[in-house]
Coordinates of C-alpha atoms in Angstrom, one line a residue:
M1 CA 90.4 88.7 102.7
P2 CA 88.2 91.3 104.2
R3 CA 88.3 95.0 103.3
G4 CA 90.6 96.9 105.6
S5 CA 92.2 93.8 106.9
A6 CA 95.4 94.5 108.7
H7 CA 97.7 92.1 106.9
R8 CA 96.8 93.6 103.5
R9 CA 99.4 96.1 101.9
S10 CA 98.3 99.7 101.1
P11 CA 95.2 99.3 98.7
F12 CA 96.9 101.5 96.2
G13 CA 100.6 100.3 96.5
S14 CA 101.7 103.1 98.6
R15 CA 100.6 104.9 102.1
L16 CA 101.1 108.2 100.4
L17 CA 98.0 107.7 98.5
G18 CA 95.7 107.0 101.6
P19 CA 92.9 104.5 102.4
R20 CA 90.4 103.4 99.8
D21 CA 87.5 105.1 101.7
Q22 CA 88.8 108.3 102.2
P23 CA 86.6 111.4 101.8
P24 CA 86.5 113.2 98.4
R25 CA 87.5 116.6 99.9
R26 CA 90.7 114.7 101.6
L27 CA 91.4 112.9 98.4
R28 CA 91.3 116.1 96.4
I29 CA 93.8 117.9 98.7
R30 CA 96.0 114.9 98.8
I31 CA 96.1 114.6 95.0
Q32 CA 96.8 118.5 94.7
L33 CA 99.7 118.3 97.0
L34 CA 101.2 115.1 95.5
L35 CA 100.9 116.4 92.0
T36 CA 102.2 119.8 92.7
V37 CA 105.2 118.8 94.8
L38 CA 106.2 115.8 92.4
L39 CA 105.7 117.5 89.2
I40 CA 107.3 120.8 90.2
S41 CA 110.3 119.0 91.9
T42 CA 110.7 116.8 88.8
N43 CA 110.9 119.7 86.4
V44 CA 113.1 121.9 88.6
I45 CA 115.7 119.1 89.1
G46 CA 115.4 118.3 85.4
A47 CA 116.3 121.9 84.6
V48 CA 119.1 121.9 86.8
V49 CA 120.5 118.7 85.3
V50 CA 120.2 120.1 81.8
F51 CA 122.1 123.3 82.9
V52 CA 124.9 121.2 84.4
L53 CA 125.1 119.0 81.4
N54 CA 125.1 121.9 78.8
T55 CA 127.7 123.9 80.9
W56 CA 130.2 121.3 81.8
A57 CA 129.5 118.0 80.3
V58 CA 128.9 118.8 76.7
P59 CA 132.2 119.4 74.7
S60 CA 131.7 122.9 73.3
P61 CA 133.3 126.2 73.9
D62 CA 132.9 128.0 77.3
P63 CA 130.0 130.3 77.3
N64 CA 130.9 134.0 76.8
K65 CA 130.0 136.9 79.1
E66 CA 126.7 137.8 77.2
M67 CA 125.7 134.2 77.1
V68 CA 126.2 133.7 80.9
I69 CA 124.2 136.9 81.8
A70 CA 121.3 135.8 79.6
L71 CA 121.2 132.3 80.8
A72 CA 121.3 133.7 84.4
I73 CA 118.3 135.7 83.6
A74 CA 116.3 133.4 81.2
I75 CA 116.6 130.1 82.9
P76 CA 115.2 131.1 86.4
T77 CA 112.5 133.2 84.7
Y78 CA 111.4 130.6 82.3
V79 CA 111.5 127.9 84.9
L80 CA 109.5 129.8 87.5
T81 CA 106.9 131.0 84.7
A82 CA 106.8 127.6 83.3
A83 CA 106.3 126.1 86.7
L84 CA 103.4 128.6 87.7
V85 CA 101.7 128.2 84.5
G86 CA 102.0 124.4 84.5
A87 CA 100.6 124.2 88.0
I88 CA 97.5 126.4 87.3
W89 CA 96.9 125.1 83.9
G90 CA 97.6 121.5 85.0
T91 CA 95.5 121.8 88.1
T92 CA 92.6 123.4 86.2
T93 CA 92.6 120.8 83.5
S94 CA 92.8 117.8 85.9
L95 CA 90.2 119.2 88.4
R96 CA 87.8 119.7 85.4
A97 CA 88.3 116.0 84.3
L98 CA 88.3 114.8 87.8
R99 CA 85.5 116.8 89.4
W100 CA 83.1 113.8 89.6
A101 CA 85.7 111.9 91.6
T102 CA 86.5 114.7 94.1
Q103 CA 82.7 115.5 94.9
P104 CA 80.3 112.9 96.6
G105 CA 77.3 111.7 95.0
I106 CA 78.3 111.8 91.5
D107 CA 78.2 108.7 89.3
P108 CA 80.6 108.8 86.3
D109 CA 79.7 107.8 82.7
H110 CA 81.8 106.1 80.4
T111 CA 83.1 109.3 78.8
Q112 CA 84.0 110.7 82.3
R113 CA 85.9 107.6 83.2
A114 CA 87.8 107.5 80.0
R115 CA 88.9 111.2 80.6
A116 CA 90.1 110.4 84.1
L117 CA 92.4 107.6 82.9
R118 CA 93.7 110.0 80.2
V119 CA 94.7 112.8 82.8
P120 CA 98.2 111.5 83.2
L121 CA 98.7 111.6 79.4
V122 CA 97.3 115.0 79.0
L123 CA 99.5 116.6 81.9
T124 CA 102.5 114.9 80.4
T125 CA 101.7 116.3 76.9
M126 CA 101.3 119.6 78.5
Q127 CA 104.8 119.5 80.2
L128 CA 106.4 118.1 77.2
G129 CA 104.9 121.2 75.2
M130 CA 106.3 123.6 77.7
W131 CA 109.8 122.0 77.5
G132 CA 109.5 122.0 73.8
V133 CA 108.8 125.9 74.1
G134 CA 111.9 126.0 76.4
T135 CA 113.9 124.0 74.0
A136 CA 113.2 126.3 71.1
L137 CA 113.5 129.6 73.2
F138 CA 117.0 128.6 74.7
T139 CA 118.4 127.2 71.3
M140 CA 117.2 130.5 69.6
L141 CA 118.9 132.6 72.4
T142 CA 122.2 130.5 72.1
V143 CA 122.1 131.0 68.1
I144 CA 121.9 134.6 68.6
L145 CA 124.7 135.0 71.4
Q146 CA 126.9 132.0 70.7
P147 CA 126.1 130.0 67.7
S148 CA 128.9 127.5 68.4
R149 CA 126.8 126.3 71.6
A150 CA 123.4 126.0 69.8
L151 CA 123.7 122.3 68.8
G152 CA 124.6 121.2 72.1
T153 CA 121.9 123.4 73.9
G154 CA 119.2 122.2 71.6
L155 CA 120.0 118.6 72.0
T156 CA 120.5 118.5 76.0
V157 CA 117.3 120.5 76.5
G158 CA 115.3 118.3 74.2
I159 CA 116.7 115.2 76.0
G160 CA 115.9 116.7 79.2
A161 CA 112.5 117.3 78.1
V162 CA 111.9 113.6 77.2
V163 CA 113.3 112.5 80.5
V164 CA 111.3 114.7 82.6
A165 CA 108.2 114.3 80.7
G166 CA 108.5 110.3 80.9
I167 CA 109.3 110.6 84.6
S168 CA 106.3 113.1 85.1
Y169 CA 103.9 110.6 83.5
L170 CA 105.0 107.8 85.7
L171 CA 104.6 110.0 89.0
T172 CA 101.3 111.4 87.7
E173 CA 99.8 108.0 87.0
F174 CA 101.1 106.9 90.6
S175 CA 99.4 109.9 92.2
L176 CA 96.1 109.5 90.5
R177 CA 95.6 105.7 91.4
P178 CA 93.0 106.4 93.7
I179 CA 91.0 108.3 90.9
A180 CA 91.8 105.5 88.5
A181 CA 90.4 103.2 91.2
R182 CA 87.1 105.0 91.3
A183 CA 87.1 105.3 87.4
L184 CA 87.5 101.5 87.1
S185 CA 85.1 100.5 89.9
D186 CA 82.1 98.4 88.9
V187 CA 83.4 98.3 85.2
R188 CA 85.4 95.7 83.4
V189 CA 88.9 96.9 82.0
T190 CA 88.7 96.7 78.4
G191 CA 90.6 98.0 75.5
K192 CA 88.1 100.9 75.2
L193 CA 88.6 101.9 78.8
R194 CA 92.4 101.8 79.7
G195 CA 95.4 103.8 79.9
V196 CA 98.9 103.4 78.3
G197 CA 99.4 99.5 78.1
V198 CA 102.4 97.6 79.8
G199 CA 104.2 97.5 76.4
P200 CA 104.5 101.3 75.8
R201 CA 105.1 101.7 79.5
M202 CA 108.2 99.5 79.3
A203 CA 109.3 101.3 76.1
I204 CA 109.2 104.4 78.3
F205 CA 111.3 102.8 80.8
W206 CA 113.7 101.7 78.1
T207 CA 113.9 105.1 76.6
L208 CA 114.7 107.0 79.8
G209 CA 116.8 104.6 81.3
T210 CA 119.0 103.2 78.4
G211 CA 118.0 104.9 75.1
T212 CA 118.4 108.7 76.3
P213 CA 121.8 108.2 78.1
I214 CA 123.1 106.4 75.0
I215 CA 121.9 109.3 72.8
G216 CA 123.5 111.6 75.2
L217 CA 127.0 109.9 74.9
L218 CA 126.4 109.8 71.1
I219 CA 125.9 113.5 71.0
V220 CA 129.0 114.2 73.0
A221 CA 131.1 112.0 70.6
I222 CA 129.6 113.7 67.7
L223 CA 130.3 117.2 69.1
A224 CA 133.8 115.9 69.9
L225 CA 134.4 115.3 66.2
T226 CA 132.9 118.5 65.0
P227 CA 135.1 121.5 64.2
S228 CA 134.0 123.2 67.5
G229 CA 135.2 120.3 69.4
K230 CA 138.7 120.1 68.1
D231 CA 140.1 121.4 71.5
V232 CA 138.5 118.6 73.4
T233 CA 140.8 116.5 75.4
L234 CA 140.8 113.1 76.7
Q235 CA 140.4 114.5 80.1
D236 CA 137.3 116.5 79.0
L237 CA 135.7 113.2 77.6
A238 CA 136.5 111.3 80.8
V239 CA 134.8 114.1 82.8
V240 CA 131.9 114.0 80.6
T241 CA 131.5 110.2 80.9
I242 CA 131.6 110.3 84.5
I243 CA 129.2 113.0 84.7
V244 CA 126.6 111.1 82.3
C245 CA 127.3 107.9 84.1
G246 CA 126.6 109.4 87.5
I247 CA 123.3 110.8 86.3
V248 CA 122.4 107.5 84.6
L249 CA 122.9 105.7 87.8
V250 CA 120.8 108.1 89.7
F251 CA 118.0 108.3 87.2
G252 CA 118.4 104.4 86.6
L253 CA 117.7 103.7 90.2
L254 CA 114.6 106.1 90.1
L255 CA 113.2 104.5 87.0
T256 CA 113.8 101.0 88.2
D257 CA 111.9 101.9 91.4
L258 CA 109.1 103.4 89.5
N259 CA 108.9 100.5 87.1
A260 CA 108.7 98.2 90.3
R261 CA 106.0 100.0 91.8
A262 CA 104.0 100.4 88.6
V263 CA 104.2 96.8 87.5
V264 CA 104.7 94.8 90.6
A265 CA 102.2 96.6 93.1
P266 CA 99.0 95.4 91.0
I267 CA 100.5 91.8 90.9
L268 CA 101.2 91.8 94.6
S269 CA 97.5 92.9 95.4
V270 CA 96.3 90.1 93.3
R271 CA 98.7 87.7 95.1
D272 CA 97.6 88.8 98.7
A273 CA 93.9 88.4 97.6
M274 CA 94.6 84.9 96.2
R275 CA 96.1 83.9 99.3
A276 CA 93.1 85.2 101.3
V277 CA 90.6 83.4 98.9
E278 CA 92.8 80.2 99.5
G279 CA 92.3 80.7 103.2
G280 CA 88.6 80.7 102.7
E281 CA 88.0 84.5 102.7
L282 CA 85.7 84.7 99.8
A283 CA 85.0 88.4 100.7
S284 CA 88.3 89.4 99.4
D285 CA 88.4 91.8 96.5
V286 CA 91.2 93.8 94.7
I287 CA 91.2 97.6 94.0
V288 CA 91.4 98.0 90.3
Y289 CA 93.5 101.2 89.9
D290 CA 95.5 100.3 86.8
G291 CA 94.0 100.8 83.4
T292 CA 96.5 98.4 81.6
E293 CA 96.6 94.8 81.1
L294 CA 97.5 94.7 84.9
G295 CA 94.1 96.3 85.5
Q296 CA 92.6 93.5 83.5
L297 CA 94.2 91.2 85.8
Q298 CA 92.9 92.7 88.8
S299 CA 89.4 93.0 87.4
G300 CA 89.5 89.5 86.3
F301 CA 90.3 88.3 89.6
N302 CA 87.3 90.3 91.2
E303 CA 85.1 88.5 88.7
M304 CA 86.6 85.1 89.6
V305 CA 86.0 85.9 93.2
A306 CA 82.5 87.0 92.4
G307 CA 81.8 83.7 90.8
L308 CA 83.4 81.7 93.6
Q309 CA 80.9 83.8 96.1
E310 CA 78.0 82.9 93.8
R311 CA 78.9 79.3 93.5
E312 CA 79.4 79.1 97.4
Q313 CA 76.1 80.7 97.9
I314 CA 74.5 78.2 95.6
R315 CA 76.0 75.3 97.4
D316 CA 75.2 76.7 100.7
L317 CA 71.4 77.1 99.5
F318 CA 71.6 73.6 98.2
G319 CA 72.9 72.4 101.3
R320 CA 70.1 74.0 103.2
H321 CA 67.6 72.3 101.0
V322 CA 68.9 68.8 100.8
G323 CA 71.6 68.6 103.5
Q324 CA 75.2 69.4 103.4
E325 CA 76.3 65.8 103.0
V326 CA 74.1 65.1 100.1
A327 CA 75.1 68.6 98.6
A328 CA 79.0 67.6 99.1
A329 CA 78.3 64.3 97.5
A330 CA 76.5 65.6 94.6
A331 CA 79.3 68.3 94.0
A332 CA 82.0 65.6 94.3
L333 CA 80.4 63.6 91.6
G334 CA 79.3 66.5 89.3
A335 CA 76.1 67.0 87.5
G336 CA 76.8 64.8 84.7
Q337 CA 77.7 61.7 87.0
I338 CA 74.8 61.7 89.2
E339 CA 72.6 58.5 88.7
L340 CA 69.2 57.7 89.7
G341 CA 69.0 54.6 92.1
G342 CA 70.5 53.9 95.5
E343 CA 72.3 51.3 97.5
T344 CA 71.3 49.3 100.7
R345 CA 72.4 50.7 103.9
M346 CA 71.9 49.7 107.5
C347 CA 70.5 53.0 109.0
S348 CA 68.6 54.5 111.8
V349 CA 65.5 56.7 111.2
L350 CA 64.0 59.4 113.3
F351 CA 60.7 60.8 112.7
V352 CA 59.1 63.6 114.6
D353 CA 55.7 65.1 114.3
L354 CA 53.9 67.8 116.2
V355 CA 50.9 67.0 118.4
G356 CA 47.7 69.3 118.1
S357 CA 49.2 71.6 115.4
T358 CA 45.9 71.8 113.5
T359 CA 44.0 73.0 116.7
Y360 CA 46.7 75.5 117.5
A361 CA 46.7 76.9 113.9
T362 CA 42.7 77.5 114.2
Q363 CA 43.1 79.1 117.4
H364 CA 46.2 81.5 116.6
G365 CA 47.1 83.8 113.8
P366 CA 49.5 82.9 110.9
T367 CA 52.5 84.8 112.1
E368 CA 52.3 82.8 115.6
V369 CA 51.9 79.5 113.9
V370 CA 54.9 80.3 111.7
E371 CA 57.1 81.3 114.5
V372 CA 56.2 78.2 116.6
L373 CA 56.9 76.2 113.6
N374 CA 60.4 77.8 113.0
R375 CA 61.2 77.4 116.8
F376 CA 60.3 73.5 116.5
F377 CA 62.2 73.1 113.2
G378 CA 65.2 74.9 114.6
V379 CA 65.4 72.6 117.9
V380 CA 65.0 69.4 115.3
V381 CA 67.7 70.5 112.9
D382 CA 70.1 71.6 115.6
E383 CA 69.9 68.2 117.4
V384 CA 70.1 66.1 114.2
D385 CA 73.0 68.2 113.0
R386 CA 74.8 67.8 116.6
H387 CA 74.5 64.0 116.3
Y388 CA 75.7 63.8 112.7
G389 CA 72.2 63.1 111.2
L390 CA 70.6 64.3 107.9
V391 CA 67.4 66.2 108.0
N392 CA 66.0 64.4 104.8
K393 CA 62.8 66.3 104.3
F394 CA 60.2 68.4 106.0
I395 CA 56.7 67.0 105.6
G396 CA 54.3 69.7 106.7
D397 CA 54.8 69.9 110.3
A398 CA 57.0 66.6 110.6
V399 CA 60.6 65.9 109.9
L400 CA 62.2 62.9 108.8
A401 CA 66.0 62.3 109.7
I402 CA 68.5 59.8 108.7
F403 CA 71.5 58.6 110.6
G404 CA 74.1 56.6 108.6
A405 CA 73.4 57.9 105.1
P406 CA 74.5 59.2 102.9
V407 CA 77.8 59.4 105.1
E408 CA 78.3 56.1 107.0
L409 CA 77.9 56.3 110.8
E410 CA 79.2 53.4 112.8
E411 CA 76.9 54.1 115.9
H412 CA 73.8 55.2 113.9
A413 CA 71.4 53.8 116.4
S414 CA 73.2 55.4 119.2
A415 CA 73.1 58.8 117.6
A416 CA 69.4 58.5 116.8
L417 CA 68.5 57.4 120.3
S418 CA 70.4 60.2 121.9
A419 CA 69.1 62.8 119.4
A420 CA 65.4 61.8 120.2
R421 CA 65.9 62.2 124.0
A422 CA 67.8 65.6 123.6
M423 CA 65.2 66.7 121.2
A424 CA 62.2 65.8 123.4
A425 CA 63.7 67.6 126.4
R426 CA 64.3 70.8 124.5
L427 CA 61.1 70.8 122.7
A428 CA 59.2 70.6 126.1
V429 CA 61.0 73.7 127.1
E430 CA 61.7 75.6 124.0
V431 CA 58.2 74.8 122.3
P432 CA 55.7 74.5 124.9
E433 CA 52.8 75.7 123.1
V434 CA 52.4 72.3 121.2
G435 CA 53.5 68.7 121.9
A436 CA 55.4 66.2 119.7
G437 CA 55.9 62.7 119.0
I438 CA 59.2 61.0 118.2
G439 CA 59.6 57.7 116.7
V440 CA 63.1 55.8 116.1
A441 CA 63.7 52.7 114.0
T442 CA 66.6 50.9 112.8
G443 CA 66.9 48.6 109.8
Q444 CA 68.0 48.2 106.1
V445 CA 66.8 50.9 103.7
V446 CA 67.5 51.7 100.1
A447 CA 68.9 55.2 100.1
G448 CA 69.8 57.1 96.9
N449 CA 68.2 59.4 94.3
V450 CA 64.7 59.1 93.4
G451 CA 62.7 60.9 90.7
H452 CA 63.3 61.9 87.2
E453 CA 66.8 62.8 85.5
Q454 CA 65.6 66.4 85.4
R455 CA 64.2 66.5 88.8
F456 CA 65.2 64.1 91.6
E457 CA 65.8 64.0 95.3
Y458 CA 67.9 62.0 97.9
T459 CA 65.8 60.1 100.1
V460 CA 65.5 56.5 102.0
I461 CA 63.0 54.0 101.3
G462 CA 62.5 50.7 103.6
D463 CA 60.6 49.2 106.4
A464 CA 62.6 51.2 109.1
V465 CA 61.2 54.5 107.6
N466 CA 57.7 53.1 107.9
S467 CA 58.2 52.0 111.4
A468 CA 59.6 55.2 112.7
A469 CA 56.6 57.0 111.1
R470 CA 54.1 54.4 113.0
L471 CA 56.1 54.8 116.2
T472 CA 55.8 58.3 116.0
D473 CA 51.8 58.0 116.0
L474 CA 52.0 55.7 119.0
S475 CA 54.5 58.1 120.9
K476 CA 51.9 60.9 120.9
D477 CA 49.9 58.9 123.5
I478 CA 52.5 58.0 126.0
P479 CA 54.2 60.4 128.5
G480 CA 57.6 61.9 127.2
G481 CA 56.3 61.6 123.6
V482 CA 59.3 59.4 122.6
L483 CA 59.1 55.7 121.4
A484 CA 61.8 53.5 119.8
A485 CA 62.0 50.0 118.3
W486 CA 63.7 47.8 120.7
E487 CA 65.8 46.6 117.7
S488 CA 67.5 50.2 117.8
V489 CA 68.4 49.7 121.4
E490 CA 69.9 46.4 120.8
T491 CA 71.9 47.6 117.8
A492 CA 73.3 50.4 120.0
R493 CA 74.3 47.9 122.7
A494 CA 76.0 45.7 120.2
A495 CA 78.0 48.6 119.3
G496 CA 79.1 49.0 122.8
S497 CA 77.4 52.5 123.1
P498 CA 76.4 53.4 126.8
E499 CA 73.2 55.1 125.0
A500 CA 71.6 51.6 125.2
D501 CA 71.5 51.8 129.1
R502 CA 69.3 54.9 128.9
W503 CA 66.4 53.1 127.3
V504 CA 64.1 50.5 128.9
E505 CA 61.7 47.9 127.1
H506 CA 58.1 49.3 127.0
G507 CA 56.0 46.3 125.9
E508 CA 55.2 45.4 122.0
A509 CA 52.7 46.4 119.5
T510 CA 51.6 45.4 116.1
L511 CA 52.5 48.3 113.7
R512 CA 50.2 49.2 110.7
G513 CA 51.6 47.3 107.8
R514 CA 53.2 44.6 109.6
S515 CA 52.0 41.1 110.4
G516 CA 54.2 40.5 113.6
T517 CA 54.8 42.4 116.7
T518 CA 57.5 44.9 117.4
R519 CA 59.2 45.3 120.7
L520 CA 59.1 48.9 122.0
A521 CA 61.5 50.9 124.1
V522 CA 61.1 54.3 125.8
P523 CA 63.8 56.5 127.7
R524 CA 64.6 55.5 131.2
S525 CA 63.0 58.0 133.6

């Protein structure tokens, strides 16, 4: 599928990340905005959820007046300070590691690519550290002001740190996909250059979506069994369960969505590209933006497509050298099954040769001579292809074409005769600098591979080939420059082709190498 194709999904799995060829300045602004909004929002929401859980969900004594005042001052102060420090620290650290990707004309080395892929992990570690400081700070504050709430506060803030850090990692990895794509461009994704693998990523999903809620409920149960939870009623436990389940449902949906986007998006990109390749669009490629095993899948697909492109290029060049039909037949058999030898076929042979080419070459420069030859060969090849023949070989300034081999052609004589007439008419107009003689003969030939096992070619051998060459020499001396063996006309007539009516008999001649005479034919005026 071509790059930028309309039916391809967003190259990075989301339109929020922009197109693949966006300018570095715009990419930098986009990533800064995404990271700032997503990370600050995640941390603030996480702090609010932790406060709600610690205040109303955890079965512990109600906070006293001093505790309420302290938390009212400490929580906003720390959250805002941590958000500001984290934004400045994270932005500075990220931009330093990603400078090569946000500035034009810089080719990253292996170290820079690896650092870019580690940025999500670095940012997550940084956030986890700030939440760790917050956990220690608020736990110590609770121990000083209301020790009975210290255990619940430490555990809820600690669990909140794990949840927020995990979600932040997934969002950071999502936001930095364009950078990962540039880091992984033109390189193979290996174990030495990759991010957190699919296995650890799935472990994160399980920890956040299943493990953490269960631990939270376990903490509630433990606290209810401690002396500080002796006053906990069944209604309190029901309220706690409802709150925890509601939070689990909300965060579970978010995590499931993140999981789907992180794992499924690279697979969908490969699937879409495979459909394009299946449709013949070998220019398709996949942007590799995942540093895990999924990135290896994307990279492997691109290598496969590159191999298919190279194979198609070789096949095309091979077909241009020997003819598409011969190339297709050879490819169908396989290199190990091609044998020397041939088979007897009834074919028509067309031979065309320039008149006065030697004189023209002595009177004109090489560039002019080559230009005339290319126009001559262009007309010949075009007409042979249009009449379902095969240009077998170029012999100097002459061409040998076959009709009826290697692919059988029921009206081979008619096709050869029609091609000869059309060729003569076009050459007179399109290549007026030199003349040409065209000969057509029909008969049995041996068509097959001739040469050595290490180097051979497909060709035809037989009386019809020799006769076509001799008729070409004779055609140079008659008006129109086209001469055919009458046998070709009779073969066309026997096949019921109207082409036979466009030819008339033109005497007979003894061709060199033959003992008897050959009846001749020329196009009807």
